[in-house]
Every structure is written in structure tokens, then in C-alpha cells.
Amino acid sequence: MTDKKAYLSIDGLDEKIELKISSGTIGPDVIDVSPLSANGYFTYDPGFVSTAACESGITYIDGGKGVLLHRGYPIEQLADKSDYLELCYLLFYGKLPTAEEKAEYVETIQRHTMVHEQVSHFFNGFRRDAHPMAIMCGVVGAMASFYHENTDLTCPEDRATTAARLVAKIPTLAAMCYKYSKGQPFVFPNNDLDYASNFLNMMFSTPCSDYEVNPVFAKAMDRIFMLHADHEQNASTSTVRLAGSSGANPYACIAAGITALWGPAHGGANEACLNMLEEIGDESRVDEFVARAKDKNDPFRLMGFGHRVYKNRDPRATVMQKTCDEVLAQLGRSDDPLFKVARKLEKAALEDEYFIEKKLYPNVDFYSGIVLRALGIPTSMFTVIFAVSRTIGWISHWNEMVSEPHRIGRPRQLYTGSAERDLP
Ligand code: ACO
């Protein structure tokens, strides 16, 4: 809290309403509007563009400058010097692990990678052609029924066990979704492999052919997990917090987050972006699609462009572009036609007055789809992989919220329906 105050004068009110102003460690000051309801007013902020719903010490974004910090560390440094499980530890526990803590954490995650055998029967109820995100919503929600012990919300150890179970089992469930859609047998986790390699192995090995994990691919997969791990109060994280604020089972809360993530304006963007690049198909058609994106009468938007918070280049997009270069070079596919379309599209948009004026820059999903496709991952699995990565962000925010006294989340509304009336 600062000494600064804001005063709100409202027509018809004799006295100004005094509002306290809080300062975070960095970032804009925040006006505490909670006294307004006692005066019979609410604030109106569709899409929460100007509203902070909580205090948080996990992730900081400066959208104007293109900065993303996890527990204070820049994402570029983390992507360069750390790995996904270390980032998971950092996000959840708030500090980088020592070598011993890291080894212990990795072992804990490995110990939890298998899912209850009955979970595999659960899959049989789904259609083979179901979207894997639909299956993920179901099976992750079902974890609430399989792992209901150790969910005392007031117990830090129980919360850590829940987080470890989720981080460990979500890749197993994600790979099971893929195998189910292919009609192939599920592949058990292999605890001799690192997190990313294990995921690729569960996706691509079969009982009749081993899959040799390419280290460049494993590194790229680990980067993708890292770059999507957390992004403060986005739609899915806010959903997890809102669901969790009622004291709901944490696995069910994560299933709610997966649901919110699915849409093309959020986690579905990388799938939508790749579909768009495929639709464009050739560099010669880039201008046509840029023109469509600018046309007010055409609902088409350039997928992978724009962000609610970043009004500058998404720092994750820079790292992802580098990873994309590495993977395509390793595959000898630097002249990949979709990559060429992406490069030309990026250049055309960045030089275009419409995109400059609206501060629309490529976001992380602009390049992640090309990388995932190069790794052999089908488009329908892209958002599932985002969900795997983001699980640690969701559960860290949930943990932060439930470990402190908190109120149930309950937004208010501007009612525009009928006034009270009698039935005829
Ligand atoms: N292509 C063309 N125009 C766009 C785009 C785009 N990708 N994004 C925004 N605009 C335009 C809008 O038409 C609007 O124009 P107007 O002011 O003339 O009406 C203006 O820019 C502001 O757009 P909003 O939708 O109001 O911005 P908001 O912050 O609500 O939305 C969002 C952000 C949803 C990400 C949006 O930019 C978008 O739809 N992008 C494409 C989808 C995408 O890539 N999503 C991934 C987000 S990152 C993530 O989840 C990891």
C-alpha cells in the first residue's frame, strides 16, 4: 500500500469516495475499488482490461516493453540456461532449486508419471475421432476421482503432491489421447528419459518399433514446454483461480483451465495458426490474407498475431523463432514452404500500417506450430501440448491462492434485462 490515494466524485454524492492505491514490486499502481460497493456502485470492465483480480508473485509481464519474468527471471535467460522441470520448481516453490533439490524434484516427478490403470479404460468411452482436447477435459477431470487422497487444501505437502502428480501425469494422459486417436496401444512412461524425451517416446514409440529421441527435438520440446509454462492471469489461469476459489478439487480446477485454453483466441491459436499457414499455402498469397485481416467486413484475423498484454514483440516468439531455425536446420528443411510463408507473413504484417498502429506483433504461437509440426506432432495435438506446459502455471497460481486467506471469486454485472414484471 502507498500513501497515494485516488478520489472519485460521482454526481449526486456529496462526498468523494477515497480509494487506496497499492504499488507492486514493479508495474502499474493499482486502485483499490472495493469501497465502491458500499456506496452502491460497481466498476464495469468487460474482458478485465483494467482490472487486477488478485495479488500474485509468480509472473510479471510488461507488455509495452515485451518483458516476461518468472519469479523475476527473464524468460530468455530461463530458456537459455534452465529446463522445464527446473522452471516448474521455480514457479511452484518460488526459488531456483539447488542441485540436490532439483534431483529430488526430478525423481518425484518420475515416480508419479504412471496413471492409474483404470484411467486407460476410461478412454474407451470416447469416440476415436474426438478432438484430443475434448478427451483431455474429461480425463483430467476424472483424475479427481482417482487421486482424491492428499487433497487437503490447507496442507502444503498435499498441495505439492497434487502439483507433482499433475506435472508428471499430464504428459502421459496427453500421449494417451494421441495413441487412442491412432488406434495404437498406450506406451508406458520411461523413467530413464528426461521429461521432454519421455513425452516424445510415449507419443511415437510402438511395441513393434523403438523411437530414438533426437536430442535437438527433445530440446525443442522442452523449450515449447518452458515458453508456455505460465503467463500470469490469462483466461485459463483466471478460470483455474475462479474454480479453485470455491474450494473445488484441484484436478477438476485444472480441467476447467483446459476448457478455457481450448478456444482459438487463447491456446487454440497455434492450431489455428498452422491451419491458416496451410490455407495460405504459398508466399504469393500472403498479401491477399493480410488484406483480409485488415478488412472490417471480414471476420478473418491473422492467427498468431496480437496479444491482450503484449503491445510489442512477444519475447517468447523470439526464442521460438530460434528454436524453429534449429529444428528445421537439423531436418534439412530450412526451405520448408510453411516456414517461408510464415517469414513473409511476419515481414508483411510488421511493415503494414494497420498492424503497426494497432501494435499487433507475432505471439509465441506464430512459430510454435511450425516447430511442433516438424517434430511430427499432428495439429489437433497442439493445444494439448500447450495444456501440458501450462499445467504448472495453473497449479502454481492455484497453490498461491489457496495457501492464503481468499474470498470466492464472484464478479458483478451491469444488468440490462427486464425490470421486475408480473406474469400475464
Ligand atoms: N489480425 C487482425 N486484426 C487484429 C488481430 C489479428 N490477429 N488481433 C487484433 N486485431 C485488431 C482487432 O480487429 C481490433 O481492431 P479494432 O480496434 O479496429 O476493432 C484491435 O486489433 C484490437 O483487438 P481486440 O480483439 O480488441 O484485442 P484483444 O486484446 O481483446 O485480443 C487477441 C487479443 C485475442 C489475442 C487477438 O489479438 C487475436 O484474436 N489474435 C489472434 C489469435 C491469437 O493469436 N491468439 C493467441 C494469443 S497468445 C496465447 O494465448 C498464447
GROMACS .gro file of C-alpha atoms and ligand atoms in nm, residues 228 231 264-267 269 293-294 296 300-309 311 314 316 354-355 358 360 363-365 386 390, ligand 1:
model
   83
  228HIS     CA    1   0.410  -2.188  -2.238
  231HIS     CA    2   0.163  -1.618  -1.833
  264PRO     CA    3  -0.875  -2.018  -3.080
  265ALA     CA    4  -0.833  -1.678  -2.909
  266HIS     CA    5  -0.618  -1.850  -2.643
  267GLY     CA    6  -0.444  -2.190  -2.656
  269ALA     CA    7  -0.421  -2.025  -3.162
  293ALA     CA    8  -0.711  -0.943  -4.188
  294LYS     CA    9  -0.746  -0.566  -4.227
  296LYS     CA   10  -1.353  -0.479  -4.119
  300PHE     CA   11  -1.061  -1.332  -4.060
  301ARG     CA   12  -0.774  -1.248  -3.824
  302LEU     CA   13  -0.407  -1.329  -3.861
  303MET     CA   14  -0.367  -1.613  -3.613
  304GLY     CA   15  -0.050  -1.592  -3.407
  305PHE     CA   16  -0.069  -1.211  -3.420
  306GLY     CA   17  -0.173  -0.977  -3.143
  307HIS     CA   18  -0.197  -1.022  -2.772
  308ARG     CA   19  -0.407  -0.876  -2.493
  309VAL     CA   20  -0.099  -0.776  -2.296
  311LYS     CA   21   0.189  -0.439  -2.740
  314ASP     CA   22   0.622  -1.134  -2.752
  316ARG     CA   23   0.864  -1.597  -2.631
  354TYR     CA   24  -0.270  -0.139  -3.974
  355PHE     CA   25  -0.060  -0.379  -3.764
  358LYS     CA   26  -0.271  -0.148  -3.350
  360LEU     CA   27  -0.003  -0.629  -3.338
  363ASN     CA   28   0.298  -1.404  -3.043
  364VAL     CA   29   0.455  -1.733  -2.927
  365ASP     CA   30   0.208  -1.937  -3.129
  386PHE     CA   31   0.002  -2.619  -2.453
  390ARG     CA   32   0.061  -2.465  -1.871
  425ACO     N1   33  -0.548  -0.986  -3.700
  425ACO     C1   34  -0.612  -0.874  -3.742
  425ACO     N2   35  -0.660  -0.778  -3.658
  425ACO     C2   36  -0.644  -0.798  -3.528
  425ACO     C3   37  -0.579  -0.912  -3.475
  425ACO     C4   38  -0.529  -1.009  -3.566
  425ACO     N3   39  -0.467  -1.119  -3.523
  425ACO     N4   40  -0.577  -0.907  -3.339
  425ACO     C5   41  -0.639  -0.792  -3.307
  425ACO     N5   42  -0.679  -0.726  -3.419
  425ACO     C6   43  -0.746  -0.595  -3.424
  425ACO     C7   44  -0.894  -0.609  -3.387
  425ACO     O1   45  -0.975  -0.629  -3.502
  425ACO     C8   46  -0.921  -0.477  -3.319
  425ACO     O2   47  -0.941  -0.380  -3.420
  425ACO     P1   48  -1.038  -0.255  -3.392
  425ACO     O3   49  -0.979  -0.178  -3.279
  425ACO     O4   50  -1.035  -0.180  -3.522
  425ACO     O5   51  -1.173  -0.312  -3.359
  425ACO     C9   52  -0.789  -0.445  -3.247
  425ACO     O6   53  -0.687  -0.514  -3.323
  425ACO    C10   54  -0.786  -0.491  -3.102
  425ACO     O7   55  -0.824  -0.628  -3.097
  425ACO     P2   56  -0.901  -0.694  -2.974
  425ACO     O8   57  -0.961  -0.823  -3.018
  425ACO     O9   58  -0.991  -0.592  -2.912
  425ACO    O10   59  -0.780  -0.720  -2.875
  425ACO     P3   60  -0.782  -0.819  -2.753
  425ACO    O11   61  -0.671  -0.773  -2.663
  425ACO    O12   62  -0.918  -0.832  -2.695
  425ACO    O13   63  -0.745  -0.960  -2.820
  425ACO    C11   64  -0.628  -1.145  -2.909
  425ACO    C12   65  -0.621  -1.018  -2.820
  425ACO    C13   66  -0.750  -1.229  -2.872
  425ACO    C14   67  -0.503  -1.229  -2.883
  425ACO    C15   68  -0.634  -1.101  -3.057
  425ACO    O14   69  -0.520  -1.024  -3.091
  425ACO    C16   70  -0.649  -1.219  -3.154
  425ACO    O15   71  -0.761  -1.265  -3.178
  425ACO     N6   72  -0.533  -1.270  -3.209
  425ACO    C17   73  -0.536  -1.387  -3.293
  425ACO    C18   74  -0.544  -1.512  -3.208
  425ACO    C19   75  -0.413  -1.543  -3.138
  425ACO    O16   76  -0.307  -1.544  -3.197
  425ACO     N7   77  -0.424  -1.574  -3.008
  425ACO    C20   78  -0.310  -1.615  -2.928
  425ACO    C21   79  -0.292  -1.527  -2.808
  425ACO     S1   80  -0.142  -1.573  -2.728
  425ACO    C22   81  -0.180  -1.707  -2.634
  425ACO    O17   82  -0.289  -1.736  -2.594
  425ACO    C23   83  -0.063  -1.790  -2.603
   0.00000   0.00000   0.00000
